Amino acid sequence: MRRLLAVFLVLLCVLLGAPAGVGAAAHEVTYDRYSLKVDGERLVLQSAEFHYFRLPSPELWRDVLEKFRAAGFNAVSIYFSWAYHSPKPGVYDFTGVRDVDRLLRTARQAGLYVIARPGPYINAESTGGGLPAWVKTVPGRARSSAPGYQAAYREWLHRINPIIARHQVTDGGPVILYNAENEYQVNTDAAYMQDIQDQARAAGIDVPITTNDCCDAGSWSSTWATGPGAVQIPGVDDYPQSFECASPEVWGPWGEGLTERLRDDIPVFAAEYQAGAIDLGNAGYDRCRELTGPAYMKYFYKNNLVTTGATMFSYYMGYGGTNWGWLAQPNDVYTSYDYGAAITEARQLTPKYDEFKRQSYFLEAVAPLAKTDPLTSPAVPDNPALTTTARANPDTGTQFVLVKHADRAATGTDDATLDWAAPDGRHRVPVRVKGRDAHVLVAGYDLGAQRLVLSTSEIMTHALIGGRDVAVLYGTAGSPGATILRYGSRPVVKVLEGDVRASYTGGDLRLDYTHDGLARVLVTGGGRRPLLLLLGTDETAAGFWRAETGSGPVLVRGTELVRSASASGDTLRLAADTAGGPVEAFAGPAVRRLRIGTEDVRVARTPSGSLLGATRVPEPVRLPALTGWRSRAEAPEAAPGFDDSRWTVADHTTTVSPHPPKTLPVLYADDYGYHYGNVWYRGHFTAAGSETRIDLNAVTGLRGNYLVWLNGRYLGSAAGGVEADSGDASTPPNPDPGPGHFDIPAGVLKPGADNVISVLVANMGHNDDWIADDLRFKQPRGLVAATVGGTPISWRIQGSPGTDPLRGPLNNGGLYGERTGWHLPTYPDKSWKAASSELPPGVTWLRTAFRLDLPKGQDAPVGLRFGGDPSPAYRVQIFLNGWNVGQYGGDIGPQRDFVLPAGLLDEHGTNTIALAVTAEQAVAGPGPISLFTYGNVRQGR
Ligand code: GAL
């Protein structure tokens, strides 16, 4: 009975289009030197990274994960951010936007395996590298087995591990691998690494444990291969293009990015392979997308596949998302974590997505790729600019020949004739590979019921549809192609479309053509089942979507996306995004009708046997202008009479921070439980009368600042201290930005009486702990020194008064408006005055509301755009319906457009935008501010 049930469930996943192992039945995960196996079936793991904490809208998780699956990824790699779930020791939240149970269920429904990466340390340019800021106050080095840290990280693992454990493949869930720690490479502690794994096993994690080793596998994966801390499948991270997006033409500054084989008993695992970049030079993410664009992907990914023989890939990132709230690590990123990924922050598909689709479909369709050995190249080009490397499957003999062209020489050509000793015979065939490109060509392959002798077109996918094999092959537009197929007798060749020449000799049918548009060739007879060969270019091939139905796969082109398909009776039903124009579906002959979402599409049958119709263009989207801004200045904390008696007294004389304070008391915000966003200080002193100057020193993280008042008089601002993440252990971070000197203007000091210094310090987020040295991570935030002559000062501090139960610990800091709810949609702002464009120094809030009614059934992501030039003199915290969706201005980054994600944005109702503007001087405020859309499709579900 159980067996029957298991068979039924496996069938169900096949019907739903999931890879065989992603389903409700229990499966076994094993591996050998070639690949992972699920229930003994080999698998090329094709994964991309996704951070749920960078998309605070669970409904959109589904959209992104379905887009992953539709690109042919069979897995998603997910960091779990400890900081995102834990505002303080012992307190954890896994509800709402933090509901990772839902996330893992969504991944399974989307048909994806999951590589679970719960850290405890994750890096990811996220605040503290994923460590909650409260860990900064825990004694003992983070990322070691020091007792204080050990108690802390076990607390996290004891909560996250059981959630991951109940979603494992071995229990019918999607989790196929568990990754311990992150690039744990210097200052290592084997006992810590071992304990993470012991904790996982104790929680019932029984899938293989992996690691992602940094920097060409330099560290423990070799030395610890068998000792304490060693994992089952160590993997390697590679970022060959580096992160300088301003120079996208630079090619592989960090090497070829070939993922090393670490051990003979495990597959080669590209644990993080570069698929985008952080924008270190503030060039904008479109440049990062260029730096890591299709040319790079073709050359580097295919090189890694064939030269290395890797069968486990995880691309960082597939979708980057948003550093909303105070999620960003301050040194390397700004609000957008778009990453130049294949899917943009606003969930739009890019040419990189197309390239992933071409490659991922290939990996999924051509099974012999999961087990290959290196082979002396059987294909020799007669042009030295082109080189070949090869592998073959030892069981089937199928050859995979990589033809690459490193760079275009000034005088060289891209063309060659390949002299190819293929398993079924030797042939001379033309090939063209332009500079910075690579093609994987296949020979000796059972393509469905066909025998592919070889092709100089690349295989995208093939499927048995309606009793015939349908294959999509492609090549660079304008390049020559040759495909040779073997038959028992002369087949009938019918060229349905395009210019394809056929010849038949000695059992070989040879087709010669130029890649141009989409050629269609129907081959029947010859002792095999019929073959419909679709010969496309990169562009036309990318237009195809493949989906599985209960009665087999279908291919669709002309839609913006196909999420899933089902066939019943004579109707093919697609869940697909469309934007108008022709749509074509290749399904069995029984299918005569096409339905996309809830709409019937009128179709006619084509000579290729497919159905052809047209989709409707989406309704245009009308967005309101943002008008009616109201404003209110805040910062009552600056006024001498402000009641701070309920603020926290800052009187500590010791700290666990490795950075000693320059003056006492210790004023580090973390030490008083204020970890994120802005923090206020009020220092009282009885003036001797001789004080002339206030000397302050604050550490804020990159691009932070602080503003200072004395007795209500604004004295000015200064840049906060920083630490750039140099990654160099020999250069300790410098917590000392140099003091800010604030002269006391005449008449402001009150000798013999209570004087009040008010300081507003921005905390831009917490450094990561990349080299596990604690110095970087435990760098304080807030004031590190404060003197006013020699006069003693007594201090109080106030940050965020608590955690927003819906929006979580990273949403708010301690601005007066935040403490009073001015960012919330429900706040009554009627009494606020109409906003003027001039802002005084200090904090001013601007609010407006707008109504939306976007066309139903369409996906038109909305953004907020700041026109004009931002001033370095102000910084803006942007709240959408209370959610802190970004930081603008203040030289924080080049970003002017901010995504307002559906879910946080009410697409059919009233929305509130609140801007908290901190100005260092009187300045014209930001603007003009408008709404815009990133795209617009009909979403047929
Ligand atoms: C890797 C790290 C990731 C991320 C990436 C750069 O070294 O493991 O978490 O930081 O670099 O974006």
GROMACS .gro file of N, CA and C in nm, residues 368 371 375 391-400 422-424 443-445 451:
model
   60
  368PRO      N    1   2.259   1.210  -2.024
  368PRO     CA    2   2.397   1.161  -2.011
  368PRO      C    3   2.495   1.263  -1.953
  371LYS      N    4   2.673   1.215  -1.593
  371LYS     CA    5   2.784   1.122  -1.565
  371LYS      C    6   2.882   1.131  -1.681
  375LEU      N    7   3.757   1.362  -2.185
  375LEU     CA    8   3.788   1.289  -2.308
  375LEU      C    9   3.881   1.378  -2.390
  391ARG      N   10   3.407   1.590  -2.296
  391ARG     CA   11   3.377   1.487  -2.197
  391ARG      C   12   3.286   1.385  -2.265
  392ALA      N   13   3.280   1.266  -2.207
  392ALA     CA   14   3.188   1.166  -2.260
  392ALA      C   15   3.125   1.088  -2.146
  393ASN      N   16   3.004   1.045  -2.170
  393ASN     CA   17   2.938   0.958  -2.073
  393ASN      C   18   2.991   0.817  -2.093
  394PRO      N   19   3.048   0.754  -1.989
  394PRO     CA   20   3.111   0.624  -2.007
  394PRO      C   21   3.011   0.513  -2.040
  395ASP      N   22   2.885   0.531  -2.010
  395ASP     CA   23   2.786   0.426  -2.037
  395ASP      C   24   2.726   0.438  -2.177
  396THR      N   25   2.696   0.560  -2.218
  396THR     CA   26   2.629   0.578  -2.348
  396THR      C   27   2.727   0.619  -2.457
  397GLY      N   28   2.846   0.663  -2.419
  397GLY     CA   29   2.942   0.711  -2.518
  397GLY      C   30   2.912   0.850  -2.569
  398THR      N   31   2.803   0.910  -2.525
  398THR     CA   32   2.765   1.043  -2.571
  398THR      C   33   2.879   1.142  -2.546
  399GLN      N   34   2.913   1.217  -2.650
  399GLN     CA   35   3.022   1.315  -2.637
  399GLN      C   36   2.966   1.456  -2.621
  400PHE      N   37   3.033   1.531  -2.535
  400PHE     CA   38   3.001   1.673  -2.518
  400PHE      C   39   3.127   1.751  -2.552
  422ALA      N   40   3.313   1.127  -3.415
  422ALA     CA   41   3.198   1.105  -3.327
  422ALA      C   42   3.177   0.954  -3.310
  423PRO      N   43   3.102   0.913  -3.208
  423PRO     CA   44   3.082   0.769  -3.186
  423PRO      C   45   3.024   0.697  -3.306
  424ASP      N   46   2.943   0.768  -3.388
  424ASP     CA   47   2.879   0.702  -3.502
  424ASP      C   48   2.949   0.732  -3.634
  443ALA      N   49   2.735   1.469  -2.955
  443ALA     CA   50   2.741   1.362  -3.056
  443ALA      C   51   2.713   1.228  -2.990
  444GLY      N   52   2.655   1.137  -3.068
  444GLY     CA   53   2.631   1.002  -3.017
  444GLY      C   54   2.525   0.999  -2.910
  445TYR      N   55   2.414   1.063  -2.940
  445TYR     CA   56   2.312   1.080  -2.836
  445TYR      C   57   2.178   1.026  -2.884
  451ARG      N   58   1.853   0.901  -3.335
  451ARG     CA   59   1.996   0.889  -3.305
  451ARG      C   60   2.064   1.012  -3.362
   0.00000   0.00000   0.00000
